Amino acid sequence: MAVFETNHSSKVLDDTIPLTCVIESAQNVGSHIEYIVRVQRGAVVENNWTIKKRYSDFVALDAELHMSNIELAIPPKKMFGNMEREFVAERQLGLQQYLNSILEYPLLASSLIVKRFLNAKSYSDNLRETALQHVSMIFRSEPKWEVVEPLHNLGWRLRKHYIVVKPYENPKERQLLSWNDYGPFKFLPAKELMAVIKLLPNLQHPFIAPMEFAVANENGGMVIRSFYEHGTLRDYICKCKPKQAHFLKKYARPKTYCVLETREIQRYGRQILEVLKFLYDKGLPYGHLHAGNIVVNRNTCQLLDLENWILGLPSYYKNFFVQFKKLQKMESIEVYSFGRLLYEMAFGEQLLKATCDTFPQHCPPDLRSVLELLLTSEACKNELPTINDLLNHPFFSSIVLPQSDKPIFKIPSKLKESIKSAKELLEKHLKEEQKLINQLKRLTKAKEFHMSEGEKLRRRKTKKKEKALENSKDDSSVSNSSTSASQIVGP
């Protein structure tokens, strides 16, 4: 167990680290053309590899991604002359642009379809089968539920698997089981982690979805909660239901969507801020706030997946907030994520960039003032407001919440210390990752400047001046030598 605890984070792949691709060349292998693609994972230069793909492989990829409703411009087919050098070069450029457009969309880039296309070796395992085996092992000691059906492609996480179950005591009831392998940010020791997970079903809060059962073992964690037929807040916004289709079809670019009324945004925002404050007062970070982790029931929103942070899973918005030096503390990450959630509720679509400096004209001024505090480039470069600051903002403080039962969640002091240490380790890791990203940005910027047309012109002019100066010196030297020679020879 000690070895497992020590080396876990270094062995587990972070599926959220972005991939970038460059098609370096194309080669004729007889009957077809192969494109050599170099793939880079994240900011560590050594994390790269090459893959070989035919045009038909790209066509097959495009067919799988078609359900997303995102228009991806793949170069067209050509029956004749498709081996000619000029055409291959043109197609290579088109395929490069095609890959770039895919990786610009977070949901596409994080899908198993794209991961296996670019990194088949790391995603060759049957993740579903492995998850079912882990769940079966737990059910041997907890024989209280019966499997109804697995729900494939319900969410964006590659290693999170959902199964509809029914309790033997009430076979008409439907509950949702979720299994997740440990993530790369598992910093809680195994003993303490299992203890915290077992505490979660005891948590009572009006704005947290209750758990029926929670357990963790050496492989990951399993949670059972009520199955919400109407789905999450994102399902509501995208006008779909959880069992309807693949998550790419539901969420990548929905054909129709709805936006929330300002009063609803105020009420739900206030509820979310209250529950975040409660968790932080208890010393338990959340770190996974987004519309897919919220359910709405009778004008009340409730958070899902409190277990994610404990299991070490990366955040949905990690690739965005990791770009900013000031977003290094868990609370600032919650606040930034809260801003992105408000944006989605207000405009019916996810923000695809790290920041937003202009908002639609129809955005109410009071809501705009909150979004500007949380999402603008200037805000993210400086200190974001705290959770308490937002609770005191007029947009949320004007909402009066009805009286409810007092929240209950008791965490032993020893576990609180372990959670605090794990949170500090995560923040330290985040800081180191941000440092690597900033170093890569500086190197990339310097390289782009070095290869810019203006810099190339400047270097050519400098070289020309140096050559002219050198020639001038040579001419002067020859002239001096001739003068000296004539003086030696004499009349």
Short mmCIF file of C-alpha atoms in Angstrom, two decimals:
data_model
loop_
_atom_site.label_atom_id
_atom_site.label_comp_id
_atom_site.label_asym_id
_atom_site.label_seq_id
_atom_site.Cartn_x
_atom_site.Cartn_y
_atom_site.Cartn_z
CA MET A 1 0.00 0.00 0.00
CA ALA A 2 2.84 2.42 0.78
CA VAL A 3 4.22 2.04 -2.75
CA PHE A 4 0.76 2.65 -4.20
CA GLU A 5 0.37 5.84 -2.16
CA THR A 6 3.82 7.17 -3.07
CA ASN A 7 3.78 6.62 -6.81
CA HIS A 8 0.09 6.95 -7.64
CA SER A 9 0.04 10.51 -8.99
CA SER A 10 3.03 9.97 -11.24
CA LYS A 11 1.52 6.85 -12.85
CA VAL A 12 -2.02 8.03 -13.51
CA LEU A 13 -2.58 9.83 -16.80
CA ASP A 14 -4.23 13.24 -16.61
CA ASP A 15 -6.78 13.05 -19.43
CA THR A 16 -7.37 16.81 -19.31
CA ILE A 17 -3.83 17.79 -20.34
CA PRO A 18 -4.27 19.30 -23.82
CA LEU A 19 -2.78 17.68 -26.89
CA THR A 20 -1.34 19.64 -29.80
CA CYS A 21 -0.45 18.24 -33.21
CA VAL A 22 1.82 19.10 -36.10
CA ILE A 23 1.76 17.15 -39.37
CA GLU A 24 5.49 17.12 -40.04
CA SER A 25 5.56 15.39 -43.40
CA ALA A 26 3.84 13.07 -45.84
CA GLN A 27 5.34 9.95 -47.41
CA ASN A 28 4.37 7.77 -50.34
CA VAL A 29 4.19 4.14 -49.23
CA GLY A 30 3.16 2.70 -52.57
CA SER A 31 -0.60 2.57 -52.79
CA HIS A 32 -1.33 5.51 -50.49
CA ILE A 33 0.06 8.53 -48.65
CA GLU A 34 0.90 8.43 -44.95
CA TYR A 35 0.96 11.62 -42.90
CA ILE A 36 3.48 11.78 -40.05
CA VAL A 37 1.85 13.56 -37.11
CA ARG A 38 3.83 14.67 -34.06
CA VAL A 39 1.65 14.85 -30.95
CA GLN A 40 2.63 16.88 -27.90
CA ARG A 41 1.00 16.44 -24.49
CA GLY A 42 1.06 19.53 -22.31
CA ALA A 43 4.06 21.73 -21.57
CA VAL A 44 6.70 19.04 -20.92
CA VAL A 45 8.78 18.94 -24.10
CA GLU A 46 9.67 15.25 -23.68
CA ASN A 47 5.99 14.20 -23.72
CA ASN A 48 5.66 13.80 -27.49
CA TRP A 49 5.36 10.98 -30.01
CA THR A 50 4.62 10.43 -33.69
CA ILE A 51 1.75 8.62 -35.34
CA LYS A 52 1.12 7.68 -38.98
CA LYS A 53 -2.32 8.29 -40.46
CA ARG A 54 -3.86 7.85 -43.88
CA TYR A 55 -6.45 10.22 -45.26
CA SER A 56 -9.04 7.47 -44.77
CA ASP A 57 -8.25 7.51 -41.01
CA PHE A 58 -9.15 11.20 -40.89
CA VAL A 59 -12.37 10.50 -42.79
CA ALA A 60 -13.31 7.80 -40.26
CA LEU A 61 -12.57 10.20 -37.39
CA ASP A 62 -14.75 12.86 -38.99
CA ALA A 63 -17.63 10.39 -39.34
CA GLU A 64 -17.48 9.63 -35.60
CA LEU A 65 -17.38 13.31 -34.64
CA HIS A 66 -20.27 14.21 -36.95
CA MET A 67 -22.78 13.70 -34.12
CA SER A 68 -21.35 16.75 -32.31
CA ASN A 69 -23.04 19.13 -34.82
CA ILE A 70 -19.78 21.09 -34.97
CA GLU A 71 -18.78 21.98 -38.52
CA LEU A 72 -15.28 20.61 -39.10
CA ALA A 73 -13.76 21.35 -42.50
CA ILE A 74 -11.99 18.16 -43.55
CA PRO A 75 -10.31 18.36 -46.99
CA PRO A 76 -12.52 16.77 -49.69
CA LYS A 77 -11.85 13.46 -51.36
CA LYS A 78 -10.20 13.28 -54.78
CA MET A 79 -10.43 10.27 -57.05
CA PHE A 80 -7.58 11.07 -59.44
CA GLY A 81 -4.26 12.80 -58.93
CA ASN A 82 -4.32 12.33 -55.17
CA MET A 83 -0.67 11.19 -55.13
CA GLU A 84 0.69 14.32 -56.82
CA ARG A 85 3.15 16.32 -54.74
CA GLU A 86 1.31 19.66 -54.92
CA PHE A 87 -2.02 18.06 -54.01
CA VAL A 88 -0.50 16.14 -51.08
CA ALA A 89 1.05 19.36 -49.73
CA GLU A 90 -2.30 21.13 -50.04
CA ARG A 91 -4.13 18.25 -48.34
CA GLN A 92 -1.53 18.16 -45.54
CA LEU A 93 -2.23 21.83 -44.83
CA GLY A 94 -5.98 21.17 -44.81
CA LEU A 95 -5.62 18.21 -42.43
CA GLN A 96 -3.50 20.34 -40.11
CA GLN A 97 -6.24 22.95 -39.96
CA TYR A 98 -8.77 20.17 -39.39
CA LEU A 99 -6.85 18.82 -36.38
CA ASN A 100 -6.42 22.33 -34.98
CA SER A 101 -10.16 22.97 -35.15
CA ILE A 102 -10.91 19.72 -33.32
CA LEU A 103 -8.49 20.48 -30.49
CA GLU A 104 -9.95 23.97 -30.05
CA TYR A 105 -13.20 22.44 -28.73
CA PRO A 106 -12.68 21.09 -25.17
CA LEU A 107 -15.43 18.46 -25.41
CA LEU A 108 -14.12 17.11 -28.72
CA ALA A 109 -10.51 17.13 -27.54
CA SER A 110 -11.40 15.28 -24.34
CA SER A 111 -13.50 12.58 -26.04
CA LEU A 112 -12.30 8.99 -26.21
CA ILE A 113 -12.75 9.16 -29.99
CA VAL A 114 -10.06 11.83 -30.36
CA LYS A 115 -7.83 10.43 -27.60
CA ARG A 116 -7.64 7.05 -29.30
CA PHE A 117 -6.97 8.65 -32.68
CA LEU A 118 -3.97 10.58 -31.33
CA ASN A 119 -2.80 8.29 -28.54
CA ALA A 120 -4.11 4.77 -29.10
CA LYS A 121 -1.46 3.21 -26.87
CA SER A 122 -2.64 5.01 -23.71
CA TYR A 123 -6.33 4.36 -24.40
CA SER A 124 -6.29 0.80 -25.65
CA ASP A 125 -7.76 -0.75 -22.48
CA ASN A 126 -11.44 -1.60 -22.20
CA LEU A 127 -12.24 0.97 -19.53
CA ARG A 128 -15.90 -0.06 -19.22
CA GLU A 129 -15.11 -3.73 -18.64
CA THR A 130 -12.53 -2.88 -15.99
CA ALA A 131 -15.00 -0.60 -14.18
CA LEU A 132 -17.69 -3.31 -14.17
CA GLN A 133 -15.21 -5.73 -12.62
CA HIS A 134 -14.45 -3.27 -9.80
CA VAL A 135 -18.16 -2.70 -9.15
CA SER A 136 -18.83 -6.46 -9.09
CA MET A 137 -16.12 -6.93 -6.46
CA ILE A 138 -17.73 -4.30 -4.22
CA PHE A 139 -21.22 -5.80 -4.69
CA ARG A 140 -19.93 -9.11 -3.33
CA SER A 141 -19.58 -7.50 0.09
CA GLU A 142 -22.51 -5.08 -0.38
CA PRO A 143 -25.26 -7.22 -2.00
CA LYS A 144 -28.01 -4.61 -1.67
CA TRP A 145 -28.46 -3.53 -5.29
CA GLU A 146 -29.20 -5.11 -8.64
CA VAL A 147 -27.84 -3.78 -11.92
CA VAL A 148 -30.53 -2.49 -14.30
CA GLU A 149 -28.47 -1.09 -17.19
CA PRO A 150 -25.17 0.65 -17.86
CA LEU A 151 -25.32 4.21 -19.19
CA HIS A 152 -22.54 4.66 -21.72
CA ASN A 153 -21.19 8.06 -22.76
CA LEU A 154 -23.29 9.86 -20.15
CA GLY A 155 -20.55 12.33 -19.25
CA TRP A 156 -17.23 13.66 -20.50
CA ARG A 157 -14.93 11.79 -18.12
CA LEU A 158 -13.27 8.82 -19.79
CA ARG A 159 -12.78 6.87 -16.56
CA LYS A 160 -16.12 7.60 -14.92
CA HIS A 161 -18.79 5.01 -15.57
CA TYR A 162 -22.49 5.10 -14.75
CA ILE A 163 -24.87 2.24 -14.06
CA VAL A 164 -28.58 2.39 -13.24
CA VAL A 165 -29.26 0.14 -10.23
CA LYS A 166 -32.26 -0.71 -8.07
CA PRO A 167 -32.20 -1.58 -4.36
CA TYR A 168 -33.53 -5.00 -3.45
CA GLU A 169 -35.64 -3.45 -0.69
CA ASN A 170 -37.42 -1.14 -3.17
CA PRO A 171 -37.12 -2.63 -6.69
CA LYS A 172 -39.27 0.10 -8.29
CA GLU A 173 -36.80 2.81 -7.31
CA ARG A 174 -33.99 3.72 -9.70
CA GLN A 175 -30.64 4.93 -8.46
CA LEU A 176 -27.46 5.94 -10.26
CA LEU A 177 -24.15 4.27 -9.48
CA SER A 178 -20.93 5.96 -10.53
CA TRP A 179 -17.49 4.40 -10.52
CA ASN A 180 -14.27 6.32 -11.06
CA ASP A 181 -10.65 5.24 -11.01
CA TYR A 182 -8.36 7.38 -8.89
CA GLY A 183 -7.20 10.51 -10.66
CA PRO A 184 -3.72 12.02 -10.97
CA PHE A 185 -4.34 14.42 -8.05
CA LYS A 186 -5.00 11.88 -5.35
CA PHE A 187 -3.05 13.37 -2.45
CA LEU A 188 -5.04 11.95 0.46
CA PRO A 189 -3.42 8.83 1.99
CA ALA A 190 -5.45 5.67 1.32
CA LYS A 191 -6.67 5.16 4.89
CA GLU A 192 -7.86 8.75 5.31
CA LEU A 193 -9.36 8.83 1.82
CA MET A 194 -11.53 5.79 2.50
CA ALA A 195 -12.63 7.33 5.80
CA VAL A 196 -13.67 10.62 4.16
CA ILE A 197 -15.56 8.84 1.38
CA LYS A 198 -17.55 6.85 3.95
CA LEU A 199 -18.55 10.10 5.67
CA LEU A 200 -20.17 11.60 2.56
CA PRO A 201 -23.58 9.82 2.87
CA ASN A 202 -23.91 11.46 6.31
CA LEU A 203 -23.72 14.95 4.81
CA GLN A 204 -27.03 16.82 4.98
CA HIS A 205 -27.39 20.13 3.19
CA PRO A 206 -30.33 21.56 1.22
CA PHE A 207 -28.03 22.42 -1.72
CA ILE A 208 -26.10 19.15 -1.91
CA ALA A 209 -27.60 16.07 -3.58
CA PRO A 210 -27.65 13.31 -0.95
CA MET A 211 -25.70 10.08 -1.39
CA GLU A 212 -27.14 6.68 -0.56
CA PHE A 213 -23.80 4.90 -0.40
CA ALA A 214 -20.11 5.68 -0.92
CA VAL A 215 -17.03 3.50 -0.71
CA ALA A 216 -13.44 3.45 -1.95
CA ASN A 217 -10.88 0.69 -2.37
CA GLU A 218 -7.37 0.40 -3.81
CA ASN A 219 -8.65 0.99 -7.38
CA GLY A 220 -11.09 3.87 -7.07
CA GLY A 221 -14.38 5.01 -5.62
CA MET A 222 -18.05 4.12 -6.03
CA VAL A 223 -21.04 6.29 -5.15
CA ILE A 224 -24.79 5.59 -5.36
CA ARG A 225 -27.32 8.42 -5.38
CA SER A 226 -30.82 9.03 -6.70
CA PHE A 227 -31.27 8.91 -10.46
CA TYR A 228 -32.54 12.27 -11.67
CA GLU A 229 -34.70 11.56 -14.71
CA HIS A 230 -34.59 15.17 -15.88
CA GLY A 231 -30.81 15.27 -15.70
CA THR A 232 -28.53 18.11 -14.73
CA LEU A 233 -28.63 21.88 -15.17
CA ARG A 234 -26.67 21.43 -18.41
CA ASP A 235 -29.31 18.98 -19.64
CA TYR A 236 -31.93 21.63 -18.91
CA ILE A 237 -29.97 24.33 -20.76
CA CYS A 238 -29.32 22.04 -23.76
CA LYS A 239 -32.92 20.75 -23.74
CA CYS A 240 -32.00 17.08 -23.49
CA LYS A 241 -32.25 14.18 -21.08
CA PRO A 242 -29.42 12.13 -19.56
CA LYS A 243 -30.21 8.86 -21.33
CA GLN A 244 -30.97 10.49 -24.66
CA ALA A 245 -27.67 10.29 -26.56
CA HIS A 246 -23.87 10.51 -26.53
CA PHE A 247 -22.61 13.50 -24.54
CA LEU A 248 -21.04 15.01 -27.69
CA LYS A 249 -24.42 15.09 -29.40
CA LYS A 250 -26.10 16.59 -26.34
CA TYR A 251 -23.59 19.21 -25.25
CA ALA A 252 -20.97 20.03 -27.92
CA ARG A 253 -23.26 22.21 -30.03
CA PRO A 254 -26.95 21.66 -29.22
CA LYS A 255 -29.42 22.59 -31.93
CA THR A 256 -31.62 24.35 -29.39
CA TYR A 257 -30.93 25.70 -25.93
CA CYS A 258 -32.55 27.84 -23.28
CA VAL A 259 -31.25 30.58 -21.01
CA LEU A 260 -32.22 31.19 -17.42
CA GLU A 261 -34.11 34.26 -16.28
CA THR A 262 -32.10 36.79 -14.30
CA ARG A 263 -34.05 35.98 -11.14
CA GLU A 264 -33.26 32.28 -11.54
CA ILE A 265 -29.55 33.04 -12.01
CA GLN A 266 -29.61 35.14 -8.84
CA ARG A 267 -31.38 32.46 -6.82
CA TYR A 268 -29.28 29.53 -8.03
CA GLY A 269 -26.11 31.59 -7.77
CA ARG A 270 -26.90 32.47 -4.16
CA GLN A 271 -27.61 28.82 -3.33
CA ILE A 272 -24.33 27.69 -4.91
CA LEU A 273 -22.32 30.35 -3.07
CA GLU A 274 -23.93 29.33 0.22
CA VAL A 275 -23.01 25.68 -0.21
CA LEU A 276 -19.45 26.55 -1.30
CA LYS A 277 -19.07 28.68 1.82
CA PHE A 278 -20.37 25.79 3.94
CA LEU A 279 -17.87 23.34 2.43
CA TYR A 280 -14.94 25.73 2.86
CA ASP A 281 -15.92 26.48 6.45
CA LYS A 282 -15.76 22.71 6.97
CA GLY A 283 -12.34 22.59 5.30
CA LEU A 284 -13.53 20.46 2.36
CA PRO A 285 -12.76 21.84 -1.14
CA TYR A 286 -15.13 21.15 -4.03
CA GLY A 287 -13.17 22.03 -7.17
CA HIS A 288 -15.65 20.65 -9.71
CA LEU A 289 -18.27 23.31 -10.20
CA HIS A 290 -19.96 23.31 -13.61
CA ALA A 291 -23.48 22.93 -14.99
CA GLY A 292 -23.08 19.16 -15.43
CA ASN A 293 -22.56 18.76 -11.68
CA ILE A 294 -25.77 20.51 -10.63
CA VAL A 295 -29.34 19.21 -10.49
CA VAL A 296 -32.37 21.47 -10.11
CA ASN A 297 -35.45 20.38 -8.23
CA ARG A 298 -38.33 22.70 -7.33
CA ASN A 299 -36.36 25.94 -7.61
CA THR A 300 -33.49 24.46 -5.63
CA CYS A 301 -30.15 23.52 -7.12
CA GLN A 302 -27.97 20.84 -5.57
CA LEU A 303 -24.32 20.01 -6.12
CA LEU A 304 -23.23 16.57 -7.32
CA ASP A 305 -19.93 14.70 -7.23
CA LEU A 306 -18.36 15.90 -4.00
CA GLU A 307 -16.26 12.73 -4.23
CA ASN A 308 -14.35 13.97 -7.30
CA TRP A 309 -11.84 16.07 -5.41
CA ILE A 310 -11.28 13.33 -2.84
CA LEU A 311 -10.59 10.78 -5.60
CA GLY A 312 -8.07 13.13 -7.20
CA LEU A 313 -9.93 13.87 -10.43
CA PRO A 314 -8.92 16.88 -12.57
CA SER A 315 -11.36 19.77 -12.84
CA TYR A 316 -13.58 20.33 -15.88
CA TYR A 317 -12.12 23.84 -16.30
CA LYS A 318 -8.51 22.96 -15.47
CA ASN A 319 -7.09 23.86 -18.89
CA PHE A 320 -8.54 27.34 -18.52
CA PHE A 321 -7.64 28.36 -14.96
CA VAL A 322 -4.16 26.83 -15.15
CA GLN A 323 -3.26 29.67 -17.55
CA PHE A 324 -3.38 32.30 -14.78
CA LYS A 325 -0.75 32.78 -12.10
CA LYS A 326 -3.24 34.31 -9.68
CA LEU A 327 -5.54 31.26 -9.74
CA GLN A 328 -3.48 29.01 -7.50
CA LYS A 329 -5.76 28.57 -4.49
CA MET A 330 -8.78 26.29 -4.42
CA GLU A 331 -11.13 29.11 -3.46
CA SER A 332 -10.07 31.25 -6.44
CA ILE A 333 -10.64 28.21 -8.70
CA GLU A 334 -14.17 27.83 -7.29
CA VAL A 335 -14.87 31.51 -7.93
CA TYR A 336 -13.51 31.36 -11.49
CA SER A 337 -15.60 28.24 -12.20
CA PHE A 338 -18.61 30.01 -10.72
CA GLY A 339 -18.12 32.80 -13.26
CA ARG A 340 -18.10 30.33 -16.15
CA LEU A 341 -21.25 28.70 -14.74
CA LEU A 342 -23.03 32.08 -14.61
CA TYR A 343 -22.04 32.69 -18.24
CA GLU A 344 -23.56 29.36 -19.32
CA MET A 345 -26.77 29.99 -17.39
CA ALA A 346 -27.10 33.50 -18.84
CA PHE A 347 -26.28 32.82 -22.50
CA GLY A 348 -27.09 29.12 -22.98
CA GLU A 349 -23.66 28.10 -24.19
CA GLN A 350 -20.29 27.29 -22.68
CA LEU A 351 -17.49 29.82 -22.85
CA LEU A 352 -14.81 28.31 -25.11
CA LYS A 353 -12.06 30.76 -24.13
CA ALA A 354 -10.26 31.30 -20.83
CA THR A 355 -11.60 34.86 -20.49
CA CYS A 356 -14.34 37.08 -21.88
CA ASP A 357 -14.02 40.85 -22.19
CA THR A 358 -17.25 41.60 -24.06
CA PHE A 359 -20.71 40.33 -23.22
CA PRO A 360 -23.93 40.42 -25.28
CA GLN A 361 -25.76 43.74 -25.23
CA HIS A 362 -28.88 42.18 -23.72
CA CYS A 363 -26.95 41.13 -20.60
CA PRO A 364 -28.47 42.95 -17.58
CA PRO A 365 -26.06 45.53 -16.07
CA ASP A 366 -26.05 43.96 -12.59
CA LEU A 367 -25.21 40.51 -14.00
CA ARG A 368 -22.62 42.07 -16.31
CA SER A 369 -20.89 43.62 -13.30
CA VAL A 370 -20.51 40.17 -11.72
CA LEU A 371 -19.22 38.57 -14.92
CA GLU A 372 -16.68 41.36 -15.35
CA LEU A 373 -15.39 40.67 -11.83
CA LEU A 374 -14.85 37.00 -12.66
CA LEU A 375 -14.12 36.45 -16.34
CA THR A 376 -12.38 39.45 -17.93
CA SER A 377 -8.69 39.31 -18.79
CA GLU A 378 -7.96 42.03 -16.25
CA ALA A 379 -9.85 40.21 -13.47
CA CYS A 380 -8.03 36.92 -14.05
CA LYS A 381 -4.64 38.65 -13.97
CA ASN A 382 -5.45 40.05 -10.53
CA GLU A 383 -7.05 38.70 -7.38
CA LEU A 384 -10.59 37.41 -7.92
CA PRO A 385 -13.20 38.16 -5.25
CA THR A 386 -13.72 35.63 -2.47
CA ILE A 387 -16.86 33.58 -1.92
CA ASN A 388 -17.84 35.96 0.88
CA ASP A 389 -17.29 38.95 -1.42
CA LEU A 390 -19.73 37.48 -3.92
CA LEU A 391 -22.30 36.70 -1.24
CA ASN A 392 -22.19 40.38 -0.32
CA HIS A 393 -22.54 41.52 -3.93
CA PRO A 394 -25.96 43.19 -4.47
CA PHE A 395 -26.77 40.77 -7.29
CA PHE A 396 -26.85 37.88 -4.79
CA SER A 397 -27.39 39.56 -1.40
CA SER A 398 -30.80 40.76 -2.57
CA ILE A 399 -32.01 37.15 -2.67
CA VAL A 400 -33.61 35.92 0.54
CA LEU A 401 -33.47 32.14 0.87
CA PRO A 402 -36.27 30.32 2.72
CA GLN A 403 -35.59 28.76 6.08
CA SER A 404 -34.32 25.18 5.96
CA ASP A 405 -32.90 22.54 8.26
CA LYS A 406 -29.45 23.24 9.61
CA PRO A 407 -26.75 21.57 7.48
CA ILE A 408 -24.96 18.65 9.12
CA PHE A 409 -21.50 17.31 8.34
CA LYS A 410 -18.99 16.31 10.97
CA ILE A 411 -15.37 15.68 10.02
CA PRO A 412 -12.96 14.43 12.74
CA SER A 413 -10.08 16.83 13.41
CA LYS A 414 -7.45 14.32 12.24
CA LEU A 415 -9.21 13.95 8.90
CA LYS A 416 -9.44 17.73 8.60
CA GLU A 417 -5.64 17.94 8.89
CA SER A 418 -5.21 15.29 6.19
CA ILE A 419 -7.63 17.13 3.90
CA LYS A 420 -5.80 20.40 4.52
CA SER A 421 -2.45 18.79 3.65
CA ALA A 422 -3.91 17.23 0.47
CA LYS A 423 -5.34 20.61 -0.57
CA GLU A 424 -1.94 22.27 -0.09
CA LEU A 425 -0.25 19.55 -2.15
CA LEU A 426 -2.76 20.06 -4.95
CA GLU A 427 -2.18 23.82 -4.90
CA LYS A 428 1.57 23.25 -5.01
CA HIS A 429 1.18 20.92 -8.00
CA LEU A 430 -1.01 23.52 -9.73
CA LYS A 431 1.64 26.20 -9.17
CA GLU A 432 4.34 23.97 -10.68
CA GLU A 433 2.16 23.18 -13.69
CA GLN A 434 1.46 26.87 -14.22
CA LYS A 435 5.20 27.56 -14.13
CA LEU A 436 5.82 24.99 -16.87
CA ILE A 437 3.03 26.44 -19.01
CA ASN A 438 4.37 29.98 -18.64
CA GLN A 439 7.87 28.81 -19.60
CA LEU A 440 6.46 27.15 -22.72
CA LYS A 441 4.52 30.31 -23.58
CA ARG A 442 7.69 32.40 -23.36
CA LEU A 443 9.62 29.95 -25.52
CA THR A 444 6.83 29.80 -28.08
CA LYS A 445 6.56 33.59 -28.15
CA ALA A 446 10.33 33.95 -28.62
CA LYS A 447 10.29 31.36 -31.43
CA GLU A 448 7.37 33.08 -33.17
CA PHE A 449 9.15 36.43 -32.91
CA HIS A 450 12.37 34.89 -34.26
CA MET A 451 10.50 33.43 -37.24
CA SER A 452 8.36 36.52 -37.94
CA GLU A 453 8.78 38.29 -41.26
CA GLY A 454 9.73 41.55 -39.56
CA GLU A 455 12.48 39.89 -37.54
CA LYS A 456 13.76 38.02 -40.60
CA LEU A 457 13.92 41.33 -42.51
CA ARG A 458 15.77 42.98 -39.62
CA ARG A 459 18.32 40.16 -39.51
CA ARG A 460 18.85 40.39 -43.29
CA LYS A 461 19.42 44.14 -43.07
CA THR A 462 21.84 43.69 -40.16
CA LYS A 463 23.73 40.99 -42.03
CA LYS A 464 23.87 43.19 -45.14
CA LYS A 465 25.25 46.12 -43.12
CA GLU A 466 27.85 43.89 -41.46
CA LYS A 467 28.93 42.54 -44.85
CA ALA A 468 29.14 46.07 -46.28
CA LEU A 469 31.22 47.17 -43.30
CA GLU A 470 33.49 44.14 -43.70
CA ASN A 471 33.95 44.88 -47.42
CA SER A 472 34.71 48.49 -46.58
CA LYS A 473 37.39 47.37 -44.15
CA ASP A 474 38.86 45.00 -46.74
CA ASP A 475 38.98 47.82 -49.34
CA SER A 476 40.64 50.12 -46.82
CA SER A 477 43.20 47.44 -45.97
CA VAL A 478 44.03 46.91 -49.66
CA SER A 479 44.38 50.66 -50.19
CA ASN A 480 46.74 51.01 -47.23
CA SER A 481 48.84 48.07 -48.44
CA SER A 482 49.20 49.65 -51.89
CA THR A 483 50.28 52.99 -50.39
CA SER A 484 52.90 51.32 -48.18
CA ALA A 485 54.29 49.36 -51.11
CA SER A 486 54.66 52.45 -53.25
CA GLN A 487 56.54 54.21 -50.44
CA ILE A 488 58.99 51.30 -50.08
CA VAL A 489 59.79 51.09 -53.81
CA GLY A 490 60.37 54.84 -54.05
CA PRO A 491 61.17 56.98 -57.17
#
